[in-house]
C-alpha positions as a LaTeX table, in Angstrom:
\begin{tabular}{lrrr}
\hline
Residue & $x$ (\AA) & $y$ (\AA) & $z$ (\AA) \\
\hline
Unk1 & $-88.38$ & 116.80 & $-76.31$ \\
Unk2 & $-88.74$ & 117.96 & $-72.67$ \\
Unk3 & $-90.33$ & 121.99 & $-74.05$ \\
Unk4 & $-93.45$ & 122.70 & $-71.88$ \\
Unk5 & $-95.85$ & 122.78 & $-74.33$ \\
Unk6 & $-98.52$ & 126.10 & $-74.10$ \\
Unk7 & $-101.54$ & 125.65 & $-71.63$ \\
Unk8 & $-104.74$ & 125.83 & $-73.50$ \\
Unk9 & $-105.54$ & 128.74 & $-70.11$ \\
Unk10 & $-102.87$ & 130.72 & $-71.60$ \\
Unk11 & $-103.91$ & 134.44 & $-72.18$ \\
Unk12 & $-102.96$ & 134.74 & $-75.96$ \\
Unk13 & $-101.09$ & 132.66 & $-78.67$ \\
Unk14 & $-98.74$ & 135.34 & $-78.68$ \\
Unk15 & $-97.65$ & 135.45 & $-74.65$ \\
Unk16 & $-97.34$ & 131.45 & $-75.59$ \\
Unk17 & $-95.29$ & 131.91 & $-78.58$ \\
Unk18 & $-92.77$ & 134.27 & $-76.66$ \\
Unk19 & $-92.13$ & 132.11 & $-73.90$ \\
Unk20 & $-91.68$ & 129.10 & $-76.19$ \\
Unk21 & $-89.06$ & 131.32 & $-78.02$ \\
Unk22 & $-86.88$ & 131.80 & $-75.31$ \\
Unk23 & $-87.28$ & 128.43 & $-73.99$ \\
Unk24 & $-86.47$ & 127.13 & $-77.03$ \\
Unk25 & $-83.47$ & 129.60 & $-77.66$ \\
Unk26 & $-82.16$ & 127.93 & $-74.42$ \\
Unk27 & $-82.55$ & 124.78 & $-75.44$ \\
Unk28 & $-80.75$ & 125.28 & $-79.36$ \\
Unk29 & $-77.99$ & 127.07 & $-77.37$ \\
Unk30 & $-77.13$ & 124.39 & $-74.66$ \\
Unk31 & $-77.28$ & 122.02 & $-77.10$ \\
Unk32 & $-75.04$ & 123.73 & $-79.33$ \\
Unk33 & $-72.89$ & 124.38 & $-76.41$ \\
Unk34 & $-72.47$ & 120.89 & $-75.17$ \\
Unk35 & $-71.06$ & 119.62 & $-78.94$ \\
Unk36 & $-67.23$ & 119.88 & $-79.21$ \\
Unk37 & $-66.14$ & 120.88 & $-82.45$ \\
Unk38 & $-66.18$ & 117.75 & $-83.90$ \\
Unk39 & $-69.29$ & 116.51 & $-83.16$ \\
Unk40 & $-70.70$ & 119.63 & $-84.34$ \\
Unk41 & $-68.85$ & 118.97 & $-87.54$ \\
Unk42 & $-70.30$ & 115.37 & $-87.87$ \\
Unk43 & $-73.79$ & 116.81 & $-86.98$ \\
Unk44 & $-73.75$ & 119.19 & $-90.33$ \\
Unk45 & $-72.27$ & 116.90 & $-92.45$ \\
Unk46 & $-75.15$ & 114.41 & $-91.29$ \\
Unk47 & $-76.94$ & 116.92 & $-92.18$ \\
Unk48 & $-75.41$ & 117.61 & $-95.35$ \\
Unk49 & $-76.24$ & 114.07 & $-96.34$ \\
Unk50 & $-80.11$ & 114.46 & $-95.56$ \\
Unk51 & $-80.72$ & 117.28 & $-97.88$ \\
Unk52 & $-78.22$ & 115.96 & $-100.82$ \\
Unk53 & $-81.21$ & 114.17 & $-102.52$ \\
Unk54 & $-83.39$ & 117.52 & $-102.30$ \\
Unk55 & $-80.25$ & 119.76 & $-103.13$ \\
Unk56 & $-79.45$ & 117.42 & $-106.06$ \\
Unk57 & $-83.36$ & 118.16 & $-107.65$ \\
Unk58 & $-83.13$ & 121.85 & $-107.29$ \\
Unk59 & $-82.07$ & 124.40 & $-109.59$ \\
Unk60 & $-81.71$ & 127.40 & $-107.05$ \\
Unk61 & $-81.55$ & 126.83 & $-103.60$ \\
Unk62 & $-82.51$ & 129.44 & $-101.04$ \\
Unk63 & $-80.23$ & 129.00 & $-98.00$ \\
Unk64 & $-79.75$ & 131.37 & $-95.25$ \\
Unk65 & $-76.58$ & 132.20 & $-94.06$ \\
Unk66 & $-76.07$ & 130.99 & $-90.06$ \\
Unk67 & $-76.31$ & 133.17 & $-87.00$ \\
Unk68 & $-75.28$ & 132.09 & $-83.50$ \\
Unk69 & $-76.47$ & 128.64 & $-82.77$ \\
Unk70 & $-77.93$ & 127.94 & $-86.25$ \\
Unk71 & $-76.91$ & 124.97 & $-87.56$ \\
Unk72 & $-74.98$ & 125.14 & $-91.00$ \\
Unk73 & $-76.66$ & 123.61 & $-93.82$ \\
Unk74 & $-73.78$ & 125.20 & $-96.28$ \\
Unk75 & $-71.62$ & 121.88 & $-96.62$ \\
Unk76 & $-74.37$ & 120.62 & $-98.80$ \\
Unk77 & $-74.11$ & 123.24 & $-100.61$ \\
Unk78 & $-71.02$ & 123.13 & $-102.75$ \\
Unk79 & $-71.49$ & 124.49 & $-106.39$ \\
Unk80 & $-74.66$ & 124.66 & $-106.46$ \\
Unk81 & $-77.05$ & 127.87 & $-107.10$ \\
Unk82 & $-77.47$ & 129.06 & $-103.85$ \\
Unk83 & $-79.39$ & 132.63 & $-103.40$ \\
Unk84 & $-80.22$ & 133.86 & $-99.82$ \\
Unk85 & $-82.57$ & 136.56 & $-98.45$ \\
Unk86 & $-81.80$ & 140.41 & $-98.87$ \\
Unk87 & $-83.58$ & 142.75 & $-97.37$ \\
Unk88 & $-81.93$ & 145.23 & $-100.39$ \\
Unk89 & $-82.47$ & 148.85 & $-99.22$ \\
Unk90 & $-84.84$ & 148.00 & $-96.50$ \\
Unk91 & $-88.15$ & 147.46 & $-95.88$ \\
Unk92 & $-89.27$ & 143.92 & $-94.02$ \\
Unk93 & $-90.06$ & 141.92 & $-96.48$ \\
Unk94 & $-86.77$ & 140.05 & $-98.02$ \\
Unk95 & $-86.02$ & 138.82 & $-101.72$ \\
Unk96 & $-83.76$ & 136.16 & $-102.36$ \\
Unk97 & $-80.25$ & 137.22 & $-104.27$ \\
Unk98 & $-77.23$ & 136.04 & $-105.90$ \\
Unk99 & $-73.69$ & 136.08 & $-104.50$ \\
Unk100 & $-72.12$ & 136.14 & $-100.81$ \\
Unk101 & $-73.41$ & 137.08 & $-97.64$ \\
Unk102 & $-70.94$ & 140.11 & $-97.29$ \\
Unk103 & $-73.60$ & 142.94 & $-96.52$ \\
Unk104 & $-75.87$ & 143.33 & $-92.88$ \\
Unk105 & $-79.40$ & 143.42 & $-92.90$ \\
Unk106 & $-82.01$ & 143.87 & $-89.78$ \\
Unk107 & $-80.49$ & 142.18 & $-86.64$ \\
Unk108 & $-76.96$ & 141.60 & $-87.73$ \\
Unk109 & $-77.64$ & 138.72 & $-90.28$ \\
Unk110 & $-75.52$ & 138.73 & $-93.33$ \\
Unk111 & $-76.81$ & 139.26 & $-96.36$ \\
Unk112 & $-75.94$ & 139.58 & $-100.45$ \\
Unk113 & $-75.21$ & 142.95 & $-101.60$ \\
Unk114 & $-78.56$ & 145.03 & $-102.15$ \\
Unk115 & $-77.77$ & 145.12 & $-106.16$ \\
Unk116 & $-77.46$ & 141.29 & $-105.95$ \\
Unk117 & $-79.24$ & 139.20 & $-108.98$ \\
Unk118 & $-82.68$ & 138.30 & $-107.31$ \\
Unk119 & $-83.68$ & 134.91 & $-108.45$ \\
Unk120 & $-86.50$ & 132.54 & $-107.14$ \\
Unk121 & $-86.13$ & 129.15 & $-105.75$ \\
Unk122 & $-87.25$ & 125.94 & $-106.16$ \\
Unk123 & $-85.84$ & 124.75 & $-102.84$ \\
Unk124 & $-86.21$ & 126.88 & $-99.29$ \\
Unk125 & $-84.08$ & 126.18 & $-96.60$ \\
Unk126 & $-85.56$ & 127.88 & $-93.74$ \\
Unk127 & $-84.14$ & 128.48 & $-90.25$ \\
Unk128 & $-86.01$ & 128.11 & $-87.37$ \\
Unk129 & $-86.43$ & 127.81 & $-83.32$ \\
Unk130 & $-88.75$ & 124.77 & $-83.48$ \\
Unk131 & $-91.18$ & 122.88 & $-85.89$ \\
Unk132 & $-94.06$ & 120.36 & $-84.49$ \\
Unk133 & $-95.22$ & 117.24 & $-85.86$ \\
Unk134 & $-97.13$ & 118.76 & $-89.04$ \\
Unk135 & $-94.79$ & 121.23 & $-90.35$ \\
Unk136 & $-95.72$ & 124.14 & $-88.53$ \\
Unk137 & $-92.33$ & 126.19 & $-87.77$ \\
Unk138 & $-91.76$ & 128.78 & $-85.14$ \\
Unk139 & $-89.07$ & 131.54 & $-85.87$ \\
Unk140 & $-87.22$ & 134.21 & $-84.29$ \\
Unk141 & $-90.44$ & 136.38 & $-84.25$ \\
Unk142 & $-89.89$ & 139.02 & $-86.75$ \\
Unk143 & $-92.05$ & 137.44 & $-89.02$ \\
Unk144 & $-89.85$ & 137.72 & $-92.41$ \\
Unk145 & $-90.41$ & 134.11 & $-93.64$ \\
Unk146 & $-93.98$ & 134.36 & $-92.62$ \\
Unk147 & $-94.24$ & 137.22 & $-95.35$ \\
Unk148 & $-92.53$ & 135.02 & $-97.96$ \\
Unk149 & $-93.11$ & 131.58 & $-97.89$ \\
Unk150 & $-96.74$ & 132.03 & $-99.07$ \\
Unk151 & $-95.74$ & 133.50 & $-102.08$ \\
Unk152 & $-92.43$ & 130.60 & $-102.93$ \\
Unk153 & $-94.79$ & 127.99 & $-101.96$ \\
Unk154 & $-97.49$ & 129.60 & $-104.94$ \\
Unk155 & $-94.51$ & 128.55 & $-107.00$ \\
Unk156 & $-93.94$ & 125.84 & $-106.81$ \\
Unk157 & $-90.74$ & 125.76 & $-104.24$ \\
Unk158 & $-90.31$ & 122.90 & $-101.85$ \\
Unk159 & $-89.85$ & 124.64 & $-97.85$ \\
Unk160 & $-87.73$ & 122.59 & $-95.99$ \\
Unk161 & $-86.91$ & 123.73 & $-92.02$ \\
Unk162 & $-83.80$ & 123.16 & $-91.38$ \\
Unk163 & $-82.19$ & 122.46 & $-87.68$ \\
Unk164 & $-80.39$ & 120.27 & $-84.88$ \\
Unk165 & $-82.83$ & 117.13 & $-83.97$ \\
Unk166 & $-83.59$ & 118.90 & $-80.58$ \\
Unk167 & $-85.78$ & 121.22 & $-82.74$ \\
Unk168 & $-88.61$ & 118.65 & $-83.79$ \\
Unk169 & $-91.44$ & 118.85 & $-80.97$ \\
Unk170 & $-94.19$ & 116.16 & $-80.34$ \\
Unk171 & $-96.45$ & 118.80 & $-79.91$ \\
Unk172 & $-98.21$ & 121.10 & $-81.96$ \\
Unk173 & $-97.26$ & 125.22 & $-82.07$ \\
Unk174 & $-100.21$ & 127.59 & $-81.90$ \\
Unk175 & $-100.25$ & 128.38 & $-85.51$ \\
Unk176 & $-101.84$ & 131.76 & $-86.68$ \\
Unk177 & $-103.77$ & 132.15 & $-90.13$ \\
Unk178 & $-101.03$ & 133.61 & $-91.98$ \\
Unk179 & $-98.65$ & 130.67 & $-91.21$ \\
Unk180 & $-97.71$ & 128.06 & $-93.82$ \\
Unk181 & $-96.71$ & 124.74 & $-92.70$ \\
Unk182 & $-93.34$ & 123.33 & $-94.24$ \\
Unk183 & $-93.16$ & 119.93 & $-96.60$ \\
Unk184 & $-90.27$ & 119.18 & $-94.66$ \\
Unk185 & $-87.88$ & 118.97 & $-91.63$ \\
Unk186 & $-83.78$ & 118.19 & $-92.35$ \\
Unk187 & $-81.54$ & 117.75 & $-89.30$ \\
Unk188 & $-78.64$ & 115.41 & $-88.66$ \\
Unk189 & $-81.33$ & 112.58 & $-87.59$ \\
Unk190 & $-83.01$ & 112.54 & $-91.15$ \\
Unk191 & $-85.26$ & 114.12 & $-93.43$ \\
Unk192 & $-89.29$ & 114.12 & $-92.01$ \\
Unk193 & $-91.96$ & 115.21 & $-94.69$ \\
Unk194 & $-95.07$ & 116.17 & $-93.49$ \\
Unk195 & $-98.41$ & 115.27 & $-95.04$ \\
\hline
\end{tabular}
C-alpha cells in the first residue's frame, strides 16, 4: 500500500500515529468512494465468505455496528449471536450487549440499549484504520478496544480486524505497551492469521 510509513526521526509515536490516522482515513474513504454500489456489495459479501468458517465456530460474536466508511461485516452475520459494544451509562470503557444498535454512544456510533444482556464473546470483530503485517491494529484513537481486548483475549476470544484490503500495510505501526496484536485480519481478499 502506497501509506508513508513513520520516520524513525519522528518526534513521538504519537505525532506518527496521528498523521497515519488521517492519512489513512483518506485512503479508507477514497476507496470507499470510488466503489459503486455494487461492487461495494460484492466486496462485503466477499467478505462475508472469509469470516463464515470463524462465524460458524463461535458461540457469540462481537461485531460492531458500521460508521461512515466501515466496511459491513453484518451479512455474515445472519442468526447468529451477535452482541456489540455499549458504553451503558457512560464511562470509556465498553461491554459487549445483546440486541440492536438503536441507542448512541460517544461519537455518534450506535449502540444496544444500556439495559442490554451483556454477554462475552468468543469471536471479536474489531474495526479499524489499518493493521501491519503482525497483527498490530491502529484505530480511530480513542483507545476503547485498546481497554478491552486484553481482557477478551484472557478468555479465550479469537480478535479478528476486520476491513477493505487497502487496510493491510507492509509495514509495521509503532505499537505502544498496552497494545495487543490481533490473531487475524478478514477483508474481501481473504482471511490472514498472524503468528
Amino acid at each position: 500500500m502506497a501509506v508513508p510509513s513513520p520516520s524513525p526521526t519522528d518526534p513521538a509515536p504519537d505525532m506518527a500515529k496521528a498523521r497515519l490516522r488521517r492519512t489513512l482515513r483518506e485512503v479508507r474513504k477514497a476507496h470507499v468512494a470510488a466503489l459503486s454500489l455494487t461492487d461495494r456489495a460484492a466486496e462485503e459479501s466477499a467478505l462475508a465468505r472469509h469470516l463464515e468458517p470463524l462465524i460458524a465456530r463461535a458461540s457469540v460474536i462481537g461485531a460492531y455496528c458500521p460508521v461512515g466508511s466501515e466496511i459491513d461485516p453484518r451479512l455474515a452475520l445472519g442468526g447468529r449471536s451477535v452482541v456489540h459494544p455499549s458504553f451503558g451509562e457512560g464511562g470509556d470503557t465498553f461491554r459487549f450487549r445483546a440486541g440492536p444498535c438503536t441507542a448512541t454512544g460517544p461519537a455518534g456510533i450506535p449502540e444496544p440499549e444500556p439495559d442490554a444482556l451483556e454477554l462475552d464473546p468468543d469471536l471479536v470483530l474489531v474495526p479499524l484504520l489499518a493493521i501491519d503485517p503482525v497483527g498490530h491494529r491502529l484505530g480511530q484513537g480513542g483507545g476503547h478496544y485498546d481497554r478491552v481486548l486484553g481482557r477478551y483475549r484472557a478468555s479465550g476470544a479469537l480478535l479478528v480486524g476486520v476491513g477493505w484490503a487497502c487496510q493491510r500495510l507492509d509495514f509495521p505501526l509503532p505499537a505502544e505497551q498496552w497494545d495487543v496484536a490481533l490473531d487475524a485480519f478478514a477483508s474481501p481478499a481473504g482471511l490472514e492469521r498472524f503468528e
